[in-house]
Short mmCIF file of C-alpha atoms and ligand atoms in Angstrom, two decimals:
data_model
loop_
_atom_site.label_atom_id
_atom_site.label_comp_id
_atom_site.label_asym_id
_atom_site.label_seq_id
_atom_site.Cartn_x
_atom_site.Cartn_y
_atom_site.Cartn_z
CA UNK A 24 103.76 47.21 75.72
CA UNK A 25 103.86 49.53 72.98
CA UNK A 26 106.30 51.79 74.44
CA UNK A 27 108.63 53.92 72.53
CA UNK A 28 110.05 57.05 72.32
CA UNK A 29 110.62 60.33 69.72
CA UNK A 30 107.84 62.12 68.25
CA UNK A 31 105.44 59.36 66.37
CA UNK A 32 106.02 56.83 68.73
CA UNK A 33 104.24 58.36 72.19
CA UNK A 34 101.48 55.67 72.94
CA UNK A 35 100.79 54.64 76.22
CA UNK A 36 99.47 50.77 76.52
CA UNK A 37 96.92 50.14 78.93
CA UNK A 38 95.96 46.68 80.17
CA UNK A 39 92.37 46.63 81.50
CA UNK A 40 91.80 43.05 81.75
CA UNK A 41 93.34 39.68 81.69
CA UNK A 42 92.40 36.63 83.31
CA UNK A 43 93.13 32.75 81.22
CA UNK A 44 90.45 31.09 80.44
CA UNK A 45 88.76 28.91 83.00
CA UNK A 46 89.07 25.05 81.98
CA UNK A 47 85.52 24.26 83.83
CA UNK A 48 83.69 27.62 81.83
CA UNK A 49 81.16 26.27 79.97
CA UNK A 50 82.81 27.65 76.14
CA UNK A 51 80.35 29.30 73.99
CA UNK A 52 82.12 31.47 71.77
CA UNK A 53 85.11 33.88 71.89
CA UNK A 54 85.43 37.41 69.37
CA UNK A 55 88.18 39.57 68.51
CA UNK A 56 87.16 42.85 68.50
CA UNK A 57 88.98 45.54 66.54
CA UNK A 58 88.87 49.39 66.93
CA UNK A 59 90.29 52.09 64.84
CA UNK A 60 88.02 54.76 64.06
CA UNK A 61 89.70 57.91 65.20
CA UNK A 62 93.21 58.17 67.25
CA UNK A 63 92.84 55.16 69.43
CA UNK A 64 94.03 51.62 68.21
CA UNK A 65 92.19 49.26 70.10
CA UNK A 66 92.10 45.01 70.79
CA UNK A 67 89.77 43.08 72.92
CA UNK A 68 89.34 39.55 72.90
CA UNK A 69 85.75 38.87 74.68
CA UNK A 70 84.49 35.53 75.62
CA UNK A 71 80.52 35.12 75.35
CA UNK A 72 78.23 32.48 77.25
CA UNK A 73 74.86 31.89 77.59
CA UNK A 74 71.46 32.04 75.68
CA UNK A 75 71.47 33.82 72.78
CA UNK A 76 68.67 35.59 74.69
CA UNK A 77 70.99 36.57 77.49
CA UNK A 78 74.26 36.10 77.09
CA UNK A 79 77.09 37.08 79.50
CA UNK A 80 80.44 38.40 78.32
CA UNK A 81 84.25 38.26 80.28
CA UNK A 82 86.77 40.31 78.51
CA UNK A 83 89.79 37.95 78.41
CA UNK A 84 92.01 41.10 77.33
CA UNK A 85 91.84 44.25 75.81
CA UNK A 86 94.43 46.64 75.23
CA UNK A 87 95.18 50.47 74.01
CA UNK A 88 97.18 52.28 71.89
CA UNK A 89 96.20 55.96 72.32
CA UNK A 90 97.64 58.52 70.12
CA UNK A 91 96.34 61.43 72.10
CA UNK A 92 99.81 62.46 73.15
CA UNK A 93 100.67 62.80 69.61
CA UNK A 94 97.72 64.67 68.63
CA UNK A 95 97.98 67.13 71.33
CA UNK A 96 101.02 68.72 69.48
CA UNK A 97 99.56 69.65 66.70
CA UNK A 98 96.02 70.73 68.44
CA UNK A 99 93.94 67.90 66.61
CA UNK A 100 93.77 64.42 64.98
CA UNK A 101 94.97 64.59 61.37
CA UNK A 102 93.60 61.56 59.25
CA UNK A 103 96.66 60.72 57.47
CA UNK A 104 98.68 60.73 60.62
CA UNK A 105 96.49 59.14 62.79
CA UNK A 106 96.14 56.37 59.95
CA UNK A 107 99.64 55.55 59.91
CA UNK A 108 99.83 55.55 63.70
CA UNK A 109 97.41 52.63 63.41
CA UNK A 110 99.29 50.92 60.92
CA UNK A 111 102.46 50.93 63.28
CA UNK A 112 100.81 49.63 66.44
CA UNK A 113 98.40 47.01 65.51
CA UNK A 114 100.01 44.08 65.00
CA UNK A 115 102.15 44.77 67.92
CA UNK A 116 99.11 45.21 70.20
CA UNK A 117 97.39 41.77 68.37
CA UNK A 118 100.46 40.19 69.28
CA UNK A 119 100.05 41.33 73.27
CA UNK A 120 96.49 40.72 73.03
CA UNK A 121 96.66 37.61 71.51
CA UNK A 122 99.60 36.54 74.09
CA UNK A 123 97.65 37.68 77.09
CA UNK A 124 94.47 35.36 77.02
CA UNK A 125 95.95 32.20 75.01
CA UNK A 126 99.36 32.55 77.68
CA UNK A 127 99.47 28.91 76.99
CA UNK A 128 100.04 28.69 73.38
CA UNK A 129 102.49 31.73 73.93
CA UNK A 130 103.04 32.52 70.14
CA UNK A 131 105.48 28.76 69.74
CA UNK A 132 107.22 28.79 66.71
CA UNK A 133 105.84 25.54 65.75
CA UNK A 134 107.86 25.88 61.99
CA UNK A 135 104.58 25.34 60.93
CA UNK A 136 104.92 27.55 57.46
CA UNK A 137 101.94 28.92 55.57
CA UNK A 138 101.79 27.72 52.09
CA UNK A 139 103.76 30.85 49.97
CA UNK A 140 100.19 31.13 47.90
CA UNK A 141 98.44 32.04 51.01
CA UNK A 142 100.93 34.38 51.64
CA UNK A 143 100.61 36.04 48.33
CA UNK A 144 96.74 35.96 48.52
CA UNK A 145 97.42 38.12 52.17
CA UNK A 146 99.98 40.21 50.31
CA UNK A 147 97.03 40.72 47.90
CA UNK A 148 94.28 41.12 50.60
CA UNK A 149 96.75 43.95 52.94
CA UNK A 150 98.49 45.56 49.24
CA UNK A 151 97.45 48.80 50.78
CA UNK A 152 98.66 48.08 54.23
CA UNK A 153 102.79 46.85 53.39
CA UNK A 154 103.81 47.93 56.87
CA UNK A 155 100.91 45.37 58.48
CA UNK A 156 101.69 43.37 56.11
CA UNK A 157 105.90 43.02 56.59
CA UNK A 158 104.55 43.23 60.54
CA UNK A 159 101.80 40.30 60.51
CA UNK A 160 103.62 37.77 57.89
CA UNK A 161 106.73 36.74 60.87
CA UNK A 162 103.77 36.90 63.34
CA UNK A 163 101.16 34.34 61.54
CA UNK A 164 104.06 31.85 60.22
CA UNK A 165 104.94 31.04 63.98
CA UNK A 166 101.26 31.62 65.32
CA UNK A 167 98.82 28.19 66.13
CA UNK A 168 95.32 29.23 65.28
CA UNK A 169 93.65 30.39 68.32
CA UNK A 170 90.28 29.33 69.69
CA UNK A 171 88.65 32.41 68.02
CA UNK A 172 85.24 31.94 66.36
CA UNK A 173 84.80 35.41 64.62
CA UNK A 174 86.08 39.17 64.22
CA UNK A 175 84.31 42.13 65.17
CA UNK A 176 85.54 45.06 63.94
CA UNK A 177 84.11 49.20 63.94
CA UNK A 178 83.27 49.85 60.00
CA UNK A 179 82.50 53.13 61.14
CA UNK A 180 81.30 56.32 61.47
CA UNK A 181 84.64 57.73 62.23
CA UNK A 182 87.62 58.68 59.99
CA UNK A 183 87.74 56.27 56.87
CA UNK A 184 91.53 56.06 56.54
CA UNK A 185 91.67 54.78 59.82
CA UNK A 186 88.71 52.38 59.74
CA UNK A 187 90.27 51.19 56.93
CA UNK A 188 93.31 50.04 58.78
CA UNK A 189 91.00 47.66 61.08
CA UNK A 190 89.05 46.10 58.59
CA UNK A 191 92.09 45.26 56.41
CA UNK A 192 93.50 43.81 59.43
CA UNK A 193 90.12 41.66 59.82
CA UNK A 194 89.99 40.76 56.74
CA UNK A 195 93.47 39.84 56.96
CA UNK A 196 93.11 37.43 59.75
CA UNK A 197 89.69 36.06 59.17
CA UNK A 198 90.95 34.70 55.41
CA UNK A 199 93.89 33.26 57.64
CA UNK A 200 92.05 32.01 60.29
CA UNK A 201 89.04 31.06 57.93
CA UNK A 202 86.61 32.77 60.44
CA UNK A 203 83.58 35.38 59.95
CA UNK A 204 83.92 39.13 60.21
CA UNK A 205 80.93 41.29 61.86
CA UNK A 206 80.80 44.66 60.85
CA UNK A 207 80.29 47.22 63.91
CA UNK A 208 78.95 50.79 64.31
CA UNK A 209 80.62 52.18 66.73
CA UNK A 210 77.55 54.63 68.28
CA UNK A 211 76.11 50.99 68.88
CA UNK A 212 79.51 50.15 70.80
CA UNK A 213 79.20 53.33 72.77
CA UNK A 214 75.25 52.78 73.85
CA UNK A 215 76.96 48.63 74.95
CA UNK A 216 79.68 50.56 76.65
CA UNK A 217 77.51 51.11 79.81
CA UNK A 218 77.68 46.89 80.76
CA UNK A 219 81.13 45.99 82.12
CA UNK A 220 81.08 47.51 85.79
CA UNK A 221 84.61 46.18 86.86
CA UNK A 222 87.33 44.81 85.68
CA UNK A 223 87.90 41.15 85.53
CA UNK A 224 84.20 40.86 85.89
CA UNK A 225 81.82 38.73 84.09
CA UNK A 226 78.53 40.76 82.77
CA UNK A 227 75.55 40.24 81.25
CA UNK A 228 73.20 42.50 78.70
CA UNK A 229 71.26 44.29 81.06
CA UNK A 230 66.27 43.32 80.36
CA UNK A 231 65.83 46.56 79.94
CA UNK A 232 62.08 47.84 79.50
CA UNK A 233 62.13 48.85 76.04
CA UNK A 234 61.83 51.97 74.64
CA UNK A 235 65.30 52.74 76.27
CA UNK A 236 66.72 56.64 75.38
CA UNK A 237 70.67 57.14 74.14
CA UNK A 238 72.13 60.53 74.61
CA UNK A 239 75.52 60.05 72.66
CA UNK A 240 78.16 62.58 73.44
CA UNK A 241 81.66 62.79 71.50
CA UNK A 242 83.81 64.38 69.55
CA UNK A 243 82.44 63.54 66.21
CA UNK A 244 78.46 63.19 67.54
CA UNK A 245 75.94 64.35 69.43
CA UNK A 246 72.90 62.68 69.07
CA UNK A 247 69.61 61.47 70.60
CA UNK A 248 68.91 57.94 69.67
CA UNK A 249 65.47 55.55 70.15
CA UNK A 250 66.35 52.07 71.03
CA UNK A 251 63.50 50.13 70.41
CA UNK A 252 65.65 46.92 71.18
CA UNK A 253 69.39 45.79 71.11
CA UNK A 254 70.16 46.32 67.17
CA UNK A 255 67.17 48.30 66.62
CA UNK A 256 67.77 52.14 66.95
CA UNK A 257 66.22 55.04 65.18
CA UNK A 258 68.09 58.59 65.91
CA UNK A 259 65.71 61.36 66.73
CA UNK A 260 68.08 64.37 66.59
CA UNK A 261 71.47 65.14 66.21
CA UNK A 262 73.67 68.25 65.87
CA UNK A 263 73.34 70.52 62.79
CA UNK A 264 76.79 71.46 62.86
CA UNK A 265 79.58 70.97 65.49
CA UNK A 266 79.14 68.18 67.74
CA UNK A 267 78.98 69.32 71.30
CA UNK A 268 82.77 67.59 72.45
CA UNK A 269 84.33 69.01 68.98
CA UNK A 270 82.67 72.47 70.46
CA UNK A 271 84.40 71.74 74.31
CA UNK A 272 88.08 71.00 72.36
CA UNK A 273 87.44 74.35 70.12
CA UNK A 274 86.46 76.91 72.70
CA UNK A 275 89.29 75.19 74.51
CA UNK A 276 91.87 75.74 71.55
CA UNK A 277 90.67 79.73 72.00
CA UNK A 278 91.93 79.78 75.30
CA UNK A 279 95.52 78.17 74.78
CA UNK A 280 94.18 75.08 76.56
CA UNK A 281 95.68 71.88 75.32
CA UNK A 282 93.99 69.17 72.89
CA UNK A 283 91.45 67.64 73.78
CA UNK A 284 89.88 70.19 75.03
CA UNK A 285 86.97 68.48 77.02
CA UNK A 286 88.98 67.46 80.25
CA UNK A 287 90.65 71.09 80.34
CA UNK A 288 87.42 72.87 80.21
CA UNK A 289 85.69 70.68 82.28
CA UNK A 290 89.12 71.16 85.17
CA UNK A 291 88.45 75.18 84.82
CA UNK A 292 84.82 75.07 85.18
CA UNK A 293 84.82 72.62 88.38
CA UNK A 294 87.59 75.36 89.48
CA UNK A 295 84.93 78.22 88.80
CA UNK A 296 82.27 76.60 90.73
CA UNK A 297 84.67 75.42 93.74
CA UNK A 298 85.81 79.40 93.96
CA UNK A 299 82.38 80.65 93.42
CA UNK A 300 83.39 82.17 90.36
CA UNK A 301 80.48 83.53 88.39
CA UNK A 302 80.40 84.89 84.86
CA UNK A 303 78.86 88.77 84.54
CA UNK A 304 78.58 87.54 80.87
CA UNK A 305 75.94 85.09 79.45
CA UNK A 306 76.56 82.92 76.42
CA UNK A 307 73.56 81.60 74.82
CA UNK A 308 71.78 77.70 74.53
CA UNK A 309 71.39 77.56 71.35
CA UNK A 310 68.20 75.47 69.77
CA UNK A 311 67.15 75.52 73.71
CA UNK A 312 63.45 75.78 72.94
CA UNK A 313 62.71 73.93 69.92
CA UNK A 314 60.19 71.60 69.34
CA UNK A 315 62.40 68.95 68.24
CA UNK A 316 65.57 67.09 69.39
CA UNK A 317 68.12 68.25 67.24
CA UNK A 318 71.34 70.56 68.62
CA UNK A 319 73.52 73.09 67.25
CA UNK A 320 76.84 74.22 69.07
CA UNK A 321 78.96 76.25 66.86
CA UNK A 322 76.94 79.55 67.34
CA UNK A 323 77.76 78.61 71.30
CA UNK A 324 81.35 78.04 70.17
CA UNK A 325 81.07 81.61 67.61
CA UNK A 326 79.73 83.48 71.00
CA UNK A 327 82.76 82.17 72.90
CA UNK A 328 85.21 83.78 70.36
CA UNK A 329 83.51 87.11 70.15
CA UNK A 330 83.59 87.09 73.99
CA UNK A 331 87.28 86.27 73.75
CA UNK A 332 88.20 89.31 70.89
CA UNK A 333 86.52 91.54 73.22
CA UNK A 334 87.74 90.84 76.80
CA UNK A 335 91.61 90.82 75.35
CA UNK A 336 94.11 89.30 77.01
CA UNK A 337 93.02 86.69 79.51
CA UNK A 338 94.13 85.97 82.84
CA UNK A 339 93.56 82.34 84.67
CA UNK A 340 90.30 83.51 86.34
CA UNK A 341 88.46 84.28 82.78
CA UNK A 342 89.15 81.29 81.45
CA UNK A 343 87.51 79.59 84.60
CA UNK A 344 84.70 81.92 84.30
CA UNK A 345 83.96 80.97 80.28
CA UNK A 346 84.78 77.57 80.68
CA UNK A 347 82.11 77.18 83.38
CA UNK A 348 79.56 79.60 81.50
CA UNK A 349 80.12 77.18 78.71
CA UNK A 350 79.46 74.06 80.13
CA UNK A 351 76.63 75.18 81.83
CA UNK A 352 75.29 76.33 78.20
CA UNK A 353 76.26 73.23 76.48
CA UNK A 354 74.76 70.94 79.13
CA UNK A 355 71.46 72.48 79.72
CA UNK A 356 70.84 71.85 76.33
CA UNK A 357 71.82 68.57 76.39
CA UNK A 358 69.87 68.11 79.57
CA UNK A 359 66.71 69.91 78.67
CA UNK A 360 66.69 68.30 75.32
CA UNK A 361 66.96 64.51 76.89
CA UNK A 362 64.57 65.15 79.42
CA UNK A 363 61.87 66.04 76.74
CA UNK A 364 62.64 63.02 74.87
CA UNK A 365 62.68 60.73 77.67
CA UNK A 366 58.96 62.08 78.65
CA UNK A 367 58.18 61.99 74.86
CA UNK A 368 58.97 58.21 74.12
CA UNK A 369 58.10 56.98 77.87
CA UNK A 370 61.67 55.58 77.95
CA UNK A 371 62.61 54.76 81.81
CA UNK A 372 66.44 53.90 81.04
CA UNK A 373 68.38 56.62 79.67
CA UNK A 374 72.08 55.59 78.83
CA UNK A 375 74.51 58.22 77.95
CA UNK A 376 78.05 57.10 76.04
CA UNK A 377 80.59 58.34 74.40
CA UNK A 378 83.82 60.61 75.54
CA UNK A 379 81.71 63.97 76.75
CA UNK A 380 79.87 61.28 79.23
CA UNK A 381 83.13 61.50 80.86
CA UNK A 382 82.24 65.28 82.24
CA UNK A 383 81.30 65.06 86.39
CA UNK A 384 79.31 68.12 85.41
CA UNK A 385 76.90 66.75 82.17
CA UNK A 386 76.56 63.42 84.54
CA UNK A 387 75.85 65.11 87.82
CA UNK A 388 73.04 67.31 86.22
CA UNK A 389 71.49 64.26 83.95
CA UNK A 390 71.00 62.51 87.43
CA UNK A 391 69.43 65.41 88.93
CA UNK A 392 66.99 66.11 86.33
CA UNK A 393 66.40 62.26 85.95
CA UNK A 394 65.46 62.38 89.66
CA UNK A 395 63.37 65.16 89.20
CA UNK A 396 61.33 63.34 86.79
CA UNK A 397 60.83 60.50 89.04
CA UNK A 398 58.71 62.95 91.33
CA UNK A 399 56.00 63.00 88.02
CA UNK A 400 54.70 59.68 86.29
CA UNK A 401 57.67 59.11 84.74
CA UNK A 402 60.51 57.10 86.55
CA UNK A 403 64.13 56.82 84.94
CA UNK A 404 67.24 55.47 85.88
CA UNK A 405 70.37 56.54 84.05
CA UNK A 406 73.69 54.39 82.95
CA UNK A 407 76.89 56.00 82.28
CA UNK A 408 79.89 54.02 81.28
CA UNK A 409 82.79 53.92 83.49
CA UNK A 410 85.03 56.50 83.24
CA UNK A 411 87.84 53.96 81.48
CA UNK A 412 84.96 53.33 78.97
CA UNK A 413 83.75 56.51 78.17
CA UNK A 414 86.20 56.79 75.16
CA UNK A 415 86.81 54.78 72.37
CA UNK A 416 87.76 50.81 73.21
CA UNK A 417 87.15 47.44 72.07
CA UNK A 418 85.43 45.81 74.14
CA UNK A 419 82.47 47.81 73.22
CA UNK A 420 83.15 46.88 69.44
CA UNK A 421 83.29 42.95 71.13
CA UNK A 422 80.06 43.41 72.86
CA UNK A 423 78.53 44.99 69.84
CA UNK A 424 79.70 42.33 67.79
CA UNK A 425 79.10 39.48 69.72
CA UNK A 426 75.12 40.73 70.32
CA UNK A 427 74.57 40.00 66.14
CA UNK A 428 77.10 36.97 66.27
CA UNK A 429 75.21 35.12 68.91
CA UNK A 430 71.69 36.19 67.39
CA UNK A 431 72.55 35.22 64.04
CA UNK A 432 75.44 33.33 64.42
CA UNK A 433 77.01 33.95 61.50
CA UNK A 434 79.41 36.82 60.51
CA UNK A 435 80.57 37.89 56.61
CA UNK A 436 83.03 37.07 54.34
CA UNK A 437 86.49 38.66 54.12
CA UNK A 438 85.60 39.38 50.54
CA UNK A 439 81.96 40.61 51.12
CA UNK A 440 81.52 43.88 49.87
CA UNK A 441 79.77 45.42 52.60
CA UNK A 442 83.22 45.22 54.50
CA UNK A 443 83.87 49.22 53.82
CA UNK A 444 84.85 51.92 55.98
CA UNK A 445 81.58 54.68 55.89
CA UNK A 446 83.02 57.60 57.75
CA UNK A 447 79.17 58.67 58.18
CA UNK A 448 77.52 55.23 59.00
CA UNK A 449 74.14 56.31 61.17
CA UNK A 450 72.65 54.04 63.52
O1 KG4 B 521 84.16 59.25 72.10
P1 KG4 B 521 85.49 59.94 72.03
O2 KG4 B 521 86.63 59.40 72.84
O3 KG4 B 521 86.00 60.02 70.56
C1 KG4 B 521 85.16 60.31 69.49
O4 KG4 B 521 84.58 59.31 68.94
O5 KG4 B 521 85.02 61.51 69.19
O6 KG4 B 521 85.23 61.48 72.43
C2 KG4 B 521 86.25 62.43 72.48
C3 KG4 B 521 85.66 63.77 72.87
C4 KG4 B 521 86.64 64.93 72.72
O7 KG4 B 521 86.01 65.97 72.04
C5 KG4 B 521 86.94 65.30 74.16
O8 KG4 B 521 87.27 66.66 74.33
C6 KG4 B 521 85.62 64.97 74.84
O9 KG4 B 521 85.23 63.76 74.23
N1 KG4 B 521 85.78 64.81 76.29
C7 KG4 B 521 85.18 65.61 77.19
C8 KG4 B 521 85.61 65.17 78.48
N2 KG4 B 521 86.45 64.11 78.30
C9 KG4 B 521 86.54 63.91 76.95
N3 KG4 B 521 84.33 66.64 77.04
C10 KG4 B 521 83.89 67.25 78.14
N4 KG4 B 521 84.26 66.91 79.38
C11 KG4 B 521 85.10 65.88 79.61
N5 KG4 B 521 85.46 65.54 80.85
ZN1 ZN B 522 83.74 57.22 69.98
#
């Protein structure tokens, strides 16, 4: 448990998972996975068995560090901060992780020293991570390898100071470990997020008919993405400007509502509908009607703020009423927009990831119009992760990175140069 208190230190460690490792499970392979792409340190360690074809995956552990709590004071994540929040909780959260699913080598001090030059070539490998690096050294010296056969870890998109602080870590363990690396994108971990159903329970990659549809929904994206097979994506739209949770936690900043916004808006709304609330104001759907897939949500987010100027000061039952105009404008075009697609590329799976596919409201009307569509020639089922997986995690990273590590079994170097943070990696 992370848990400490004062202002940096506010991080709330969840435990979704732990089981130890069966002695009769047939052993294929076992990854770290490693997240750290925006204000949520993550650590999974999955196990993987099966064909290559069809593997199935048990997440042995996987814990959180979420930095929301800090964030929330100051309205937003801020890149530097959020990097050094990483810094300070990863190797305490490896060491949990780590702990959790190999209970019965338990960390022994074994006085089993690494040879000083290794320790200089880590000092070499981490020289822009010293606090990992004064954190991991104690750690490693007393730490028996573990049955690990590789390191997945998200390269991005997200915020590069960040990513940075996973991959050093990876690189810093897979030189000490002597194991592979697999670079992740993390939009592929969020379309993977829909798999694990329960906790403690084993799962396998769902035989989907391919093409399958991805509506990704976050803070950072909002995209429409082909999957022509696991690995194999091709986006065909995305936002022009904000993307649609970025617009949720900005129209919620205008009404004094707390960071992140998506949750508070989506409370106020649900509130507007359960009083019968209506709006006598309409904001518009912007991009609603064209003939392609891409969104825009900041002239949604500019209508809000006009609205707001004008109606002065606002009492409780305003904010319900724009809250629920504006989800109902930002989710019809998400709706409309998927449901053209869908019928477009004959997809019959739609899966939708990524923190907005938390909202009851944007899930609740993608099932209805998905239904709808079943009445024509065009059946579709849609996936949603659960709730706990909606926002950023590892094991998604793990399931990500275990798909290309059992396909082509074989990872990168720790010195391979395409082990870089992109802050705008596509699909
Ligand atoms: O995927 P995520 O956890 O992090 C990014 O990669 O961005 O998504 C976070 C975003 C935030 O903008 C947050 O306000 C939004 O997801 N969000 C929601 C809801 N829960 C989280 N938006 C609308 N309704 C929700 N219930
Ligand atoms: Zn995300």
């Amino acid at each position: 448990m992370v848990e400490t208190n004062g202002f940096e230190n506010r991080h709330t460690v969840t435990s979704i998972e732990s089981s130890n490792l069966s002695s009769s499970a047939k052993r294929f392979m076992k990854i770290l996975a490693i997240e750290t792409s925006c204000d949520e340190t993550a650590l999974a360690v999955l196990e993987i068995k099966g064909k290559p074809s069809s593997p199935s995956f048990s997440v042995l552990s996987h814990h959180v560090a979420s930095q929301i709590a800090l964030h929330t004071q100051y309205g937003g994540v801020f890149p530097a901060m959020a990097k050094r929040e990483h810094a300070k909780n990863i190797v305490p959260l490896f060491k949990e992780t780590m702990e959790q699913c190999f209970s019965s080598q338990k960390f022994q001090v074994k006085s089993q020293k690494i040879d000083p030059k290794k320790i200089k070539k880590l000092e070499k490998i981490l020289e822009r991570e010293r606090e990992m690096f004064d954190a991991l050294v104690p750690l490693i010296q007393n730490l028996k390898k573990p049955k690990i056969d590789a390191i997945a870890v998200t390269t991005g998109p997200g915020l590069e100071p960040t990513l940075w602080v996973g991959i050093n870590f990876a690189r810093a363990l897979s030189y000490i470990w002597n194991i592979p690396v697999i670079p992740v994108n993390h939009m592929e971990g969020h379309i993977l997020s829909i798999f694990p159903k329960k906790k403690g329970k084993e799962f396998s990659i769902g035989s989907f008919q391919f093409p399958v549809l991805s509506l990704l929904v976050s803070g950072g994206h909002t995209e429409i993405v082909l999957v022509k097979g696991w690995g194999k994506y091709k986006v065909i739209g995305q936002t022009k400007d904000d993307a649609v949770g970025e617009a949720f936690d900005k129209v919620a900043r205008m009404m004094d509502l707390p960071y992140p916004g998506g949750p508070e808006i989506s409370k106020f709304a649900l509130d507007a509908r359960r009083e019968m609330l209506k709006a006598d104001f309409k904001l518009p759907r912007p991009m609603l009607h064209t003939p392609n897939f891409d969104f825009s949500f900041s002239g949604l987010k500019t209508a809000v703020l006009y609205l707001i100027r004008d109606m002065g000061k606002l009492v409780e039952n305003d904010k319900k009423k724009i809250a629920r105009e504006f989800e109902d404008a930002a989710i019809e075009v998400l709706t409309v927009k998927t449901m053209k697609a869908l019928k477009k590329y004959k997809a019959g799976t739609l899966i939708v990831g990524g923190g907005v596919a938390a909202n009851s409201h944007l899930r609740s009307e993608l099932v209805k119009a998905t239904t709808a569509l079943q009445d024509t020639r065009y059946k579709t089922r849609v996936y949603f992760p659960t709730k706990e997986l909606t926002t950023d995690n590892a094991i998604m990273i793990g399931i990500a990175g275990g798909l290309q590590f059992t396909k082509a079994n074989k990872g990168i170097s720790y010195t391979s140069k395409k082990l870089v943070a992109d802050g705008n990696m596509s699909l």
